GROMACS .gro file of C-alpha atoms in nm:
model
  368
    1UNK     CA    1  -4.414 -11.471  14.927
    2UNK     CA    2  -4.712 -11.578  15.120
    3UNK     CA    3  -4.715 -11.595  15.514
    4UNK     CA    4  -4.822 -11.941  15.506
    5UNK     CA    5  -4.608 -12.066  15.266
    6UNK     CA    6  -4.295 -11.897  15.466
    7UNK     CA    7  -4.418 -12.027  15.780
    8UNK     CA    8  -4.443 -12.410  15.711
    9UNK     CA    9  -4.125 -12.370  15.482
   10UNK     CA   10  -3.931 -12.188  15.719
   11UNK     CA   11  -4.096 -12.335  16.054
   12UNK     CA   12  -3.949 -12.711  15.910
   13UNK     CA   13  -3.593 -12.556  15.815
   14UNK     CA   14  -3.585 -12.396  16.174
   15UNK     CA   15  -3.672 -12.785  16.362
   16UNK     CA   16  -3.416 -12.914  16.110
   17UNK     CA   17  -3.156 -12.684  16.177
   18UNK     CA   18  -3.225 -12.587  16.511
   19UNK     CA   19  -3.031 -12.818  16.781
   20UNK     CA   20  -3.106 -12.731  17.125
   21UNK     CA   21  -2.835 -12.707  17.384
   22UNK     CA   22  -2.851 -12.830  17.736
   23UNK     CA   23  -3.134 -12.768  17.938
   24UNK     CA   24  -3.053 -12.513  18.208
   25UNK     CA   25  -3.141 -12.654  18.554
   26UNK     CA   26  -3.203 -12.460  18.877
   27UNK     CA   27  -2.931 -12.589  19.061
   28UNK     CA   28  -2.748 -12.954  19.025
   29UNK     CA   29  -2.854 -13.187  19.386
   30UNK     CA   30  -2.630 -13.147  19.647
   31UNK     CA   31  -2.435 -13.415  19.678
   32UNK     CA   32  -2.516 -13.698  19.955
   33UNK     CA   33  -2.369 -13.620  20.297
   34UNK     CA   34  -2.080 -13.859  20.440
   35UNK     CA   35  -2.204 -14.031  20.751
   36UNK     CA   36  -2.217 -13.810  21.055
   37UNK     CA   37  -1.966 -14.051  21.245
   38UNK     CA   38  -1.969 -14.405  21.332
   39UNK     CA   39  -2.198 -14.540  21.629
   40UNK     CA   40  -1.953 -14.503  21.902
   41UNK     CA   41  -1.992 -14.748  22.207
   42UNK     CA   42  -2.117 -15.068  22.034
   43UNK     CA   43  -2.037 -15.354  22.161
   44UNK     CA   44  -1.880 -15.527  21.882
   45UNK     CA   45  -1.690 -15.879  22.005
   46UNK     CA   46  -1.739 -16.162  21.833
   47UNK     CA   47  -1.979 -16.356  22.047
   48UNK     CA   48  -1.719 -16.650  22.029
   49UNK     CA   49  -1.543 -16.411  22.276
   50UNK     CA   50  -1.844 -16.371  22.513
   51UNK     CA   51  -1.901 -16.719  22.524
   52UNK     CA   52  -1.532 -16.873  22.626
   53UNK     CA   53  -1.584 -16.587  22.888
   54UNK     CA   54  -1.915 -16.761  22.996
   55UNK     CA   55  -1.806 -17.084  23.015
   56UNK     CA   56  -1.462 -17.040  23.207
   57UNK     CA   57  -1.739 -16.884  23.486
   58UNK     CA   58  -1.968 -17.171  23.471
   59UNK     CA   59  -1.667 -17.394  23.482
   60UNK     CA   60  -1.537 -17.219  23.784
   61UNK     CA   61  -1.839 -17.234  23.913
   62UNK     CA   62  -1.944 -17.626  23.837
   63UNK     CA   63  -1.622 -17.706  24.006
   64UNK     CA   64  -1.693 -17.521  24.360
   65UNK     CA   65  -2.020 -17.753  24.352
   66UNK     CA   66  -1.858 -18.066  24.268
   67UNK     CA   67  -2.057 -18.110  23.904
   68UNK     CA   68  -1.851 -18.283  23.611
   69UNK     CA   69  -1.956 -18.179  23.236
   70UNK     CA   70  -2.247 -17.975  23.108
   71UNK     CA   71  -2.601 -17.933  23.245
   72UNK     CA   72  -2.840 -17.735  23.175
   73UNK     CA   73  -2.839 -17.451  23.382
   74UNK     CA   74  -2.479 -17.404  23.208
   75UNK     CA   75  -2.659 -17.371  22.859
   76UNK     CA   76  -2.972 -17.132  22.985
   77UNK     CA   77  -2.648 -16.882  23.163
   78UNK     CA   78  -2.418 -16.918  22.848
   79UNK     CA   79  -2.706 -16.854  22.570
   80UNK     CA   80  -2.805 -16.550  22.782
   81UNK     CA   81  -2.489 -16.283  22.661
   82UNK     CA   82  -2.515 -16.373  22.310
   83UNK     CA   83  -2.892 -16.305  22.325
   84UNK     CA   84  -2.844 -15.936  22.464
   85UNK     CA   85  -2.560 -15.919  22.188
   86UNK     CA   86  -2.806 -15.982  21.945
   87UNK     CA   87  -3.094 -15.769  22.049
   88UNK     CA   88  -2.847 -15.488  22.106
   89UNK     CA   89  -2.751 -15.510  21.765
   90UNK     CA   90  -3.088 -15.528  21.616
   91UNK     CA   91  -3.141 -15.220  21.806
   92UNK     CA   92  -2.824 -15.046  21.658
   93UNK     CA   93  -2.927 -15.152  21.353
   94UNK     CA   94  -3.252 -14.964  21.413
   95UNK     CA   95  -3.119 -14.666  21.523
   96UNK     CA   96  -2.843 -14.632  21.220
   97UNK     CA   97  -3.160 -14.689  20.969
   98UNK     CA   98  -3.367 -14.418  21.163
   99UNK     CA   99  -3.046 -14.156  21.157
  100UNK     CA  100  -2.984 -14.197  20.753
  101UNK     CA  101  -3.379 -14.153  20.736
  102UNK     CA  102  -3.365 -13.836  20.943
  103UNK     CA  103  -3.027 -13.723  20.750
  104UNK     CA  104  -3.194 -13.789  20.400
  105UNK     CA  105  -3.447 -13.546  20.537
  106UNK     CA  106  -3.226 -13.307  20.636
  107UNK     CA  107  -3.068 -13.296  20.335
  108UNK     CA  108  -3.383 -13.270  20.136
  109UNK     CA  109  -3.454 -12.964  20.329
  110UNK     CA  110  -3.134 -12.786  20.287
  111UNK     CA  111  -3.187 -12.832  19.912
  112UNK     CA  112  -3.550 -12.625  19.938
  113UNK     CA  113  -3.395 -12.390  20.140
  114UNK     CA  114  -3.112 -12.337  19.906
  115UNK     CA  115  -3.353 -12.302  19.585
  116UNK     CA  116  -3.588 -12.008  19.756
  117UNK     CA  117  -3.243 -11.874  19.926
  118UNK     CA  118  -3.152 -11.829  19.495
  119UNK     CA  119  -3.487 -11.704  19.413
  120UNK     CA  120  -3.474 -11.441  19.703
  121UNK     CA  121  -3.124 -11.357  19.561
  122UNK     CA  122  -3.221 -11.338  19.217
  123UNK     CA  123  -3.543 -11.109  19.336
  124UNK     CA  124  -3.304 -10.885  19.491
  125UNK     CA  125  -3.061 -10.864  19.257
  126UNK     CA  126  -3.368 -10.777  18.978
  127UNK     CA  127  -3.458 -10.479  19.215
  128UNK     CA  128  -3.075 -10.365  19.233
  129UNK     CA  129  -3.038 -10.356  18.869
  130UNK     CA  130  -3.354 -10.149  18.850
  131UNK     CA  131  -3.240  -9.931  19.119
  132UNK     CA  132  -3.489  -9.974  19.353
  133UNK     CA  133  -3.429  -9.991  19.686
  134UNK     CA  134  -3.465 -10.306  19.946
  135UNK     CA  135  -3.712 -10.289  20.166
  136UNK     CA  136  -3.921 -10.036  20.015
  137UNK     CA  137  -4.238 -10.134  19.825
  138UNK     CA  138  -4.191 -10.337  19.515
  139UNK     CA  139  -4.395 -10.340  19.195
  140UNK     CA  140  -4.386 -10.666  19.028
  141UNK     CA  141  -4.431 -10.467  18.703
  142UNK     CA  142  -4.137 -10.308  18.729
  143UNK     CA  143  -3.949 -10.551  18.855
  144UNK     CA  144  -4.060 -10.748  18.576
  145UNK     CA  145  -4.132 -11.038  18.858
  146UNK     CA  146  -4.486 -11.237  18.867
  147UNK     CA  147  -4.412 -11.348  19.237
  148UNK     CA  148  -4.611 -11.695  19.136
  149UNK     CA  149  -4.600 -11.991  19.343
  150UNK     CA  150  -4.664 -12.209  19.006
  151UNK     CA  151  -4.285 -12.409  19.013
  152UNK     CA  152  -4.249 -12.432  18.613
  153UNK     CA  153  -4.293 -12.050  18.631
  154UNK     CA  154  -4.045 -11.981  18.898
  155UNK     CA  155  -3.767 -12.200  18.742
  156UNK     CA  156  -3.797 -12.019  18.446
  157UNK     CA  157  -3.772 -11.707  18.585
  158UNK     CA  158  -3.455 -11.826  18.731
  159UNK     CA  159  -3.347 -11.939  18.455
  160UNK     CA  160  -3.422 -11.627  18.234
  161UNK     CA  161  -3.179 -11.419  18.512
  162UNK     CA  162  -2.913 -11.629  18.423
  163UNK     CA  163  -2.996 -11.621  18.037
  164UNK     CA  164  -2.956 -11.243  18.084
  165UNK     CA  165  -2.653 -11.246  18.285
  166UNK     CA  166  -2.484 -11.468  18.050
  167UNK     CA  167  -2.585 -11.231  17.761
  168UNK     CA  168  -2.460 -10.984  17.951
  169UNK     CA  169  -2.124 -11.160  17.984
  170UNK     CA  170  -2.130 -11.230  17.561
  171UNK     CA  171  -2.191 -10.913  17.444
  172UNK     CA  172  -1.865 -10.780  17.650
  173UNK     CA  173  -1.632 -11.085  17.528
  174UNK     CA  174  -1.829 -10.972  17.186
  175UNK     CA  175  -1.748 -10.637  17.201
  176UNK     CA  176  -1.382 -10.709  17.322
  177UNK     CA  177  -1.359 -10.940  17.012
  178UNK     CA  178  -1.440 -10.702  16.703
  179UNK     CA  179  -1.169 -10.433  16.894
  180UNK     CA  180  -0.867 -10.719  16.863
  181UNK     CA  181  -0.726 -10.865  16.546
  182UNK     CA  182  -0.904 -11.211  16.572
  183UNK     CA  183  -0.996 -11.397  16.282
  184UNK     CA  184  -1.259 -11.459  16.123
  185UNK     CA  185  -1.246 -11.864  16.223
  186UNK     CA  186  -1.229 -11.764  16.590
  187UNK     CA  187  -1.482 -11.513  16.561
  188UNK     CA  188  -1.755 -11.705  16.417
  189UNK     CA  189  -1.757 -11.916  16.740
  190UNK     CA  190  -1.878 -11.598  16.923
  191UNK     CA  191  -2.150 -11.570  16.647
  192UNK     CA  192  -2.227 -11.965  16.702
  193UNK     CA  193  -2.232 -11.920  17.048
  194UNK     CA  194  -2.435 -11.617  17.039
  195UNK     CA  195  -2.722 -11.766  16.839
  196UNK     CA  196  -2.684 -12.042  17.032
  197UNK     CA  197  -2.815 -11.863  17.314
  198UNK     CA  198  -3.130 -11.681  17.198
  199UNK     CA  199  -3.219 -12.078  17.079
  200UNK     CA  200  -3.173 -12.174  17.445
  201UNK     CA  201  -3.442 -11.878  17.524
  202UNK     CA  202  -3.701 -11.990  17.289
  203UNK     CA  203  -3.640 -12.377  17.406
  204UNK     CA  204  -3.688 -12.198  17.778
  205UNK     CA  205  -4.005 -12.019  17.691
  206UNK     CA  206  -4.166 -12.287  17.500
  207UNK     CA  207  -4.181 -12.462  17.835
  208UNK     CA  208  -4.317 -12.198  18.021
  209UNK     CA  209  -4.589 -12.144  17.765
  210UNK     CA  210  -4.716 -12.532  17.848
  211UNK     CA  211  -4.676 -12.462  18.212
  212UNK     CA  212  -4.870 -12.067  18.187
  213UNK     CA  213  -4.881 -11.915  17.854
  214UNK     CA  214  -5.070 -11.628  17.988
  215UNK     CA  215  -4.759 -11.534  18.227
  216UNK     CA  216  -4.567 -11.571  17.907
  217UNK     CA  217  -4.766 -11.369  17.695
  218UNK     CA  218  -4.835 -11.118  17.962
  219UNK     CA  219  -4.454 -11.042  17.960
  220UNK     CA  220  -4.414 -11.020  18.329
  221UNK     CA  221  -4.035 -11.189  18.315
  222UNK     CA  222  -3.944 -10.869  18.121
  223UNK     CA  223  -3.877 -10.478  18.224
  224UNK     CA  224  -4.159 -10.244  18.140
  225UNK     CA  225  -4.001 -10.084  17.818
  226UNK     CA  226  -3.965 -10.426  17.672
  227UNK     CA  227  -4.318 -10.482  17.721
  228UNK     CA  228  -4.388 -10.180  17.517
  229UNK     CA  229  -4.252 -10.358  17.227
  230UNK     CA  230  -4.437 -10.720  17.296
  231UNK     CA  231  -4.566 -10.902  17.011
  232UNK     CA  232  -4.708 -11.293  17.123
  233UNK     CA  233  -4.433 -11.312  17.402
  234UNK     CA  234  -4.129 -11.186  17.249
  235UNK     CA  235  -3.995 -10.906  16.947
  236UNK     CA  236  -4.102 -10.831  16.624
  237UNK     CA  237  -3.851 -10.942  16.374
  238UNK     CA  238  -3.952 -10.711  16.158
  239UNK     CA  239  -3.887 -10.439  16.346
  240UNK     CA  240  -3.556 -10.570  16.482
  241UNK     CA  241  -3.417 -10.612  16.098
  242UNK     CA  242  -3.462 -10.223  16.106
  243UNK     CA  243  -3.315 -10.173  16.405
  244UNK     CA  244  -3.000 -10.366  16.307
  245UNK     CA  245  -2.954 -10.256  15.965
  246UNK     CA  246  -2.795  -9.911  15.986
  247UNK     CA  247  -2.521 -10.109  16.173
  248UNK     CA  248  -2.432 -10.363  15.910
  249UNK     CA  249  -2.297 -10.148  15.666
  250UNK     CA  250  -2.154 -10.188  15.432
  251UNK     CA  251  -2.345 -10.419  15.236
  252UNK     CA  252  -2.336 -10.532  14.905
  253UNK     CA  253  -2.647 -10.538  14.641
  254UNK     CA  254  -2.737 -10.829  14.700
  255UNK     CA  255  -2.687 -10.837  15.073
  256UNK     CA  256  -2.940 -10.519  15.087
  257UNK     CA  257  -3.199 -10.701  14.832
  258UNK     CA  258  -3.217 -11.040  15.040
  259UNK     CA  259  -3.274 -10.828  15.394
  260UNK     CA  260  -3.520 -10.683  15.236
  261UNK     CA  261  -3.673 -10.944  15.076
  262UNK     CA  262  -3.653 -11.128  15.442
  263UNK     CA  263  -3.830 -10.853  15.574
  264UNK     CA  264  -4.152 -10.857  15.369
  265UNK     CA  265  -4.147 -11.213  15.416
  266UNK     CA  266  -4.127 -11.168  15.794
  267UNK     CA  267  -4.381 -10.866  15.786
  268UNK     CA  268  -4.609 -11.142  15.599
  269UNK     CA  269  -4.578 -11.393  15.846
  270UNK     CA  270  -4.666 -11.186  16.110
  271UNK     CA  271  -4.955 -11.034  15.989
  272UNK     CA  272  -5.103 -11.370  15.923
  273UNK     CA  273  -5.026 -11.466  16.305
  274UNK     CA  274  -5.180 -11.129  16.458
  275UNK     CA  275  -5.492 -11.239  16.245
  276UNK     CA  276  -5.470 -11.572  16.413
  277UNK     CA  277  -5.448 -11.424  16.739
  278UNK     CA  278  -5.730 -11.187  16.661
  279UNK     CA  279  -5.928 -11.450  16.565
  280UNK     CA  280  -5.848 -11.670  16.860
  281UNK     CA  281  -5.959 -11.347  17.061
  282UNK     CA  282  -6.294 -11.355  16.896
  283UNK     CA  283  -6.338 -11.746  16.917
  284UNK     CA  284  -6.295 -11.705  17.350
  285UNK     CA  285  -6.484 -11.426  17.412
  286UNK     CA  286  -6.785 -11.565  17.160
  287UNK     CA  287  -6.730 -11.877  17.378
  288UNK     CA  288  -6.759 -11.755  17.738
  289UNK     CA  289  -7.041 -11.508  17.674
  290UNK     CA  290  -7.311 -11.765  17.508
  291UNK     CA  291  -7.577 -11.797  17.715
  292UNK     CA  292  -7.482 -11.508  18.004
  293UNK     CA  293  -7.827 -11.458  18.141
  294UNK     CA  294  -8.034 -11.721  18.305
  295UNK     CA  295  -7.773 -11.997  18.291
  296UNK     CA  296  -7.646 -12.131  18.611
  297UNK     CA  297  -7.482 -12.419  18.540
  298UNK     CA  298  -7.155 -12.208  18.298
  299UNK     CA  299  -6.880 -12.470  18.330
  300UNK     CA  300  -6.999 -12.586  17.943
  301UNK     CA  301  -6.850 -12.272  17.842
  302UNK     CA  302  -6.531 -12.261  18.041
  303UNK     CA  303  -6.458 -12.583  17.956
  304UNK     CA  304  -6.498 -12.521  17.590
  305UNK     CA  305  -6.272 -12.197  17.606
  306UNK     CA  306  -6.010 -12.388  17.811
  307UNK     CA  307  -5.996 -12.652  17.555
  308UNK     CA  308  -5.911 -12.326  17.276
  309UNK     CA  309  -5.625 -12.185  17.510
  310UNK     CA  310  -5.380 -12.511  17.383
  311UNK     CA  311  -5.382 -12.282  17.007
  312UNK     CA  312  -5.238 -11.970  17.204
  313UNK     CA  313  -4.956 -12.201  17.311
  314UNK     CA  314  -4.936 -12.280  16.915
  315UNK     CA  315  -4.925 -11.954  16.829
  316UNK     CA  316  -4.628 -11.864  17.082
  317UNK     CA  317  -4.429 -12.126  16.964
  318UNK     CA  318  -4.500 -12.040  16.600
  319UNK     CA  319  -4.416 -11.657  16.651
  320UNK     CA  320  -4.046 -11.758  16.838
  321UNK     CA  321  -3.988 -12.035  16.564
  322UNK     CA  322  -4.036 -11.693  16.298
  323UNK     CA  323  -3.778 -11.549  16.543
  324UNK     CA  324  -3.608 -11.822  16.551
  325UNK     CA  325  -3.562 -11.871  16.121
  326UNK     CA  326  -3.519 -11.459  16.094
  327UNK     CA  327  -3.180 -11.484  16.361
  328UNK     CA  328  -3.050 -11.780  16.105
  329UNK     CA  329  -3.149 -11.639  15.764
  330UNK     CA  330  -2.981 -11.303  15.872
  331UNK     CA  331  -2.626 -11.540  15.967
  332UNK     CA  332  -2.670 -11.701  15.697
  333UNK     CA  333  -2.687 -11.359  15.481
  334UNK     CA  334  -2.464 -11.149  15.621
  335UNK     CA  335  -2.052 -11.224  15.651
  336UNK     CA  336  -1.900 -11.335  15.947
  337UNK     CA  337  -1.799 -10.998  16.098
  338UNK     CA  338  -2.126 -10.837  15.999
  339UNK     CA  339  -2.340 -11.121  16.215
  340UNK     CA  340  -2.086 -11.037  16.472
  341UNK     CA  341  -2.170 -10.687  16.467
  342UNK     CA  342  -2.532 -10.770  16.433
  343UNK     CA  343  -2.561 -10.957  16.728
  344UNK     CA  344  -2.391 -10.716  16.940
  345UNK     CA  345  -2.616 -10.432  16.830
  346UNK     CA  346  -2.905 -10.670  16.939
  347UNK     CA  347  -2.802 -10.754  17.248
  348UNK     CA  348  -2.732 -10.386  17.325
  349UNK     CA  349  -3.066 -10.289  17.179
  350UNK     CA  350  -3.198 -10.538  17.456
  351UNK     CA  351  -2.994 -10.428  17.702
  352UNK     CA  352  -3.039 -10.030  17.691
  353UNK     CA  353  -3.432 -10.107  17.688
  354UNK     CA  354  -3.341 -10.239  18.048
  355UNK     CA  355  -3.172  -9.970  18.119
  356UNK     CA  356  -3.491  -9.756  17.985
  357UNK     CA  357  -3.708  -9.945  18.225
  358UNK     CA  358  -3.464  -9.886  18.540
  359UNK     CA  359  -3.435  -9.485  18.519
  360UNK     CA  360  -3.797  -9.514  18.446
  361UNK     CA  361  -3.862  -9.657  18.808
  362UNK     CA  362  -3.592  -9.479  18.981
  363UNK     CA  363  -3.680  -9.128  18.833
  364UNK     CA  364  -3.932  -8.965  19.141
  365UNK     CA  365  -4.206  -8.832  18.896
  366UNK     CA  366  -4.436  -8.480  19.034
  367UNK     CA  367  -4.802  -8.630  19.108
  368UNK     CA  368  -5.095  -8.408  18.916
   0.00000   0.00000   0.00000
């Protein structure tokens, strides 16, 4: 099978199939704060009220002189409460616009507060799991932490400490799963569920690769021993069929013959995309060192390599959509309880690599 051919054919299966799940958010908006109280000490009576009050004083008073009926010194003193009434109002109405301003505000800034109050909390918590120890001195590459400032970066990297929590949280319900007597019905909505969730990770990483594909590529969101296996931001599929296959057994014939067959095919596919890359390599560096010496004016050149960079984003989101179709075609091949085994083995696999990468850090090593 050609690489080509199994990349277009299996690339269009994978959009057809593939149905992403929710987004995953940072945090939902807090909700609007009730008002702070009500604007004690208004004066709120109906200016009817103010002006029977006003006239039984001018009437007292028109009497005392003598004077029958209205005149107009009695208009000029009655108009002159409800005009305070109404500028007093105007100003509470002032001041009540100018609090919710100064509230919405406030509320704004609690929400940025609370979203680097979770980031510092999810650093932390990456430096606990790795066992090292707060307030020492912390290497982003072992934490597996870029410490950018770039926002579609630093949701993701929220969002990938939740992705691993929550795997976390699977492969123990997983595990807990194949030890009872449940069925196969109930247990192939752990597998669902399970697959469901690497999908969310490649959705998640394709929009990190439009916001930095370098940080993606570089692998700085994972520990250091999964970096050692980085291929184009993520695994090999290749390599993980071989990794899961001594714990499928045991398979039938024909089980065993369309694994393998699905790992030539993948083997195919990603030779042709490392030849892409290497390629691509060639194309950038060919295009940022024309014309090194005696050229000033370079910004030709950068220009013309930045324009290239939008095919290394292609290429990511080619080599997770090969990820993507191996994790289905292996479902699809294997029974119900075998995928269930499968996908625990993978997200153990994942997990002791973690582990690799924390008592790496943690062990004191003798300097030469």
């Amino acid at each position: 099978m050609l690489a080509g051919g199994f990349l277009s054919t299996r690339m269009n299966s994978a959009s057809t199939q593939f149905v992403p799940s929710r987004r995953m958010g940072i945090h939902e908006p807090i909700h609007q704060m009730a008002m702070w109280g009500d604007f004690k000490g208004l004066d709120t009576s109906p200016p009817m009220i103010l002006e029977v009050e006003a006239k039984l004083d001018n009437q007292s008073e028109d009497t005392s002189h003598g004077i029958d009926g209205p005149s107009n010194k009695y208009d000029q003193e009655a108009s002159k409460p409800a005009d305070k009434v109404l500028r007093r109002l105007a100003q509470n109405r002032e001041a009540a616009r100018k609090s919710r301003l100064r509230k919405k505000a406030y509320v704004q800034q609690l929400e940025n507060s609370k979203v680097r109050l979770i980031q510092l909390e999810q650093e932390l918590d990456r430096a606990r799991r790795q066992g090292l120890h707060v307030g020492g001195a912390l290497d982003n590459s072992q934490l597996g932490y870029s410490g950018t400032t770039n926002p579609g970066i630093a949701t993701f990297e929220m969002e990938y400490g939740r992705w691993v929590e929550e795997q976390n949280r699977q492969i123990s319900d997983l595990k807990n799963a194949l030890h009872s007597d449940i069925g196969d019905v109930e247990l192939r909505l752990f597998v669902e569920s399970g697959m469901r969730h690497y999908f969310d990770l490649f959705t998640m990483k394709a929009t990190a690769a439009r916001s930095d594909v370098f940080y993606l590529m570089s692998g700085m969101w994972k520990t250091a021993a999964e970096r050692f296996f980085f291929w184009i931001g993520g695994f090999r599929p290749s390599e993980l069929l071989k990794v899961l296959l001594p714990h499928l057994e045991p398979l039938s014939e024909q089980q065993r013959l369309d694994l393998c067959n699905l790992g030539q095919s993948c083997q195919q596919a990603e030779d042709a995309l490392s030849q892409g890359m290497e390629k691509l390599h060639q194309i950038i560096a060919e295009t940022i060192a024309a014309r090194l010496l005696g050229d000033e004016n370079y910004y030709q050149q950068i220009g013309a390599a930045y324009e290239k960079l939008d095919a290394l984003v292609r290429f990511v989101g080619q080599a997770d959509h090969l990820r993507q179709e191996t994790l289905q075609q292996i479902s699809r091949i294997l029974t119900t309880r075998q995928a269930a085994r499968g996908l625990l083995a993978l997200g153990m696999y994942f997990q002791r690599l973690r582990d690799l990468s924390s008592h790496w850090s943690s062990h004191p090593r003798e300097s030469t």
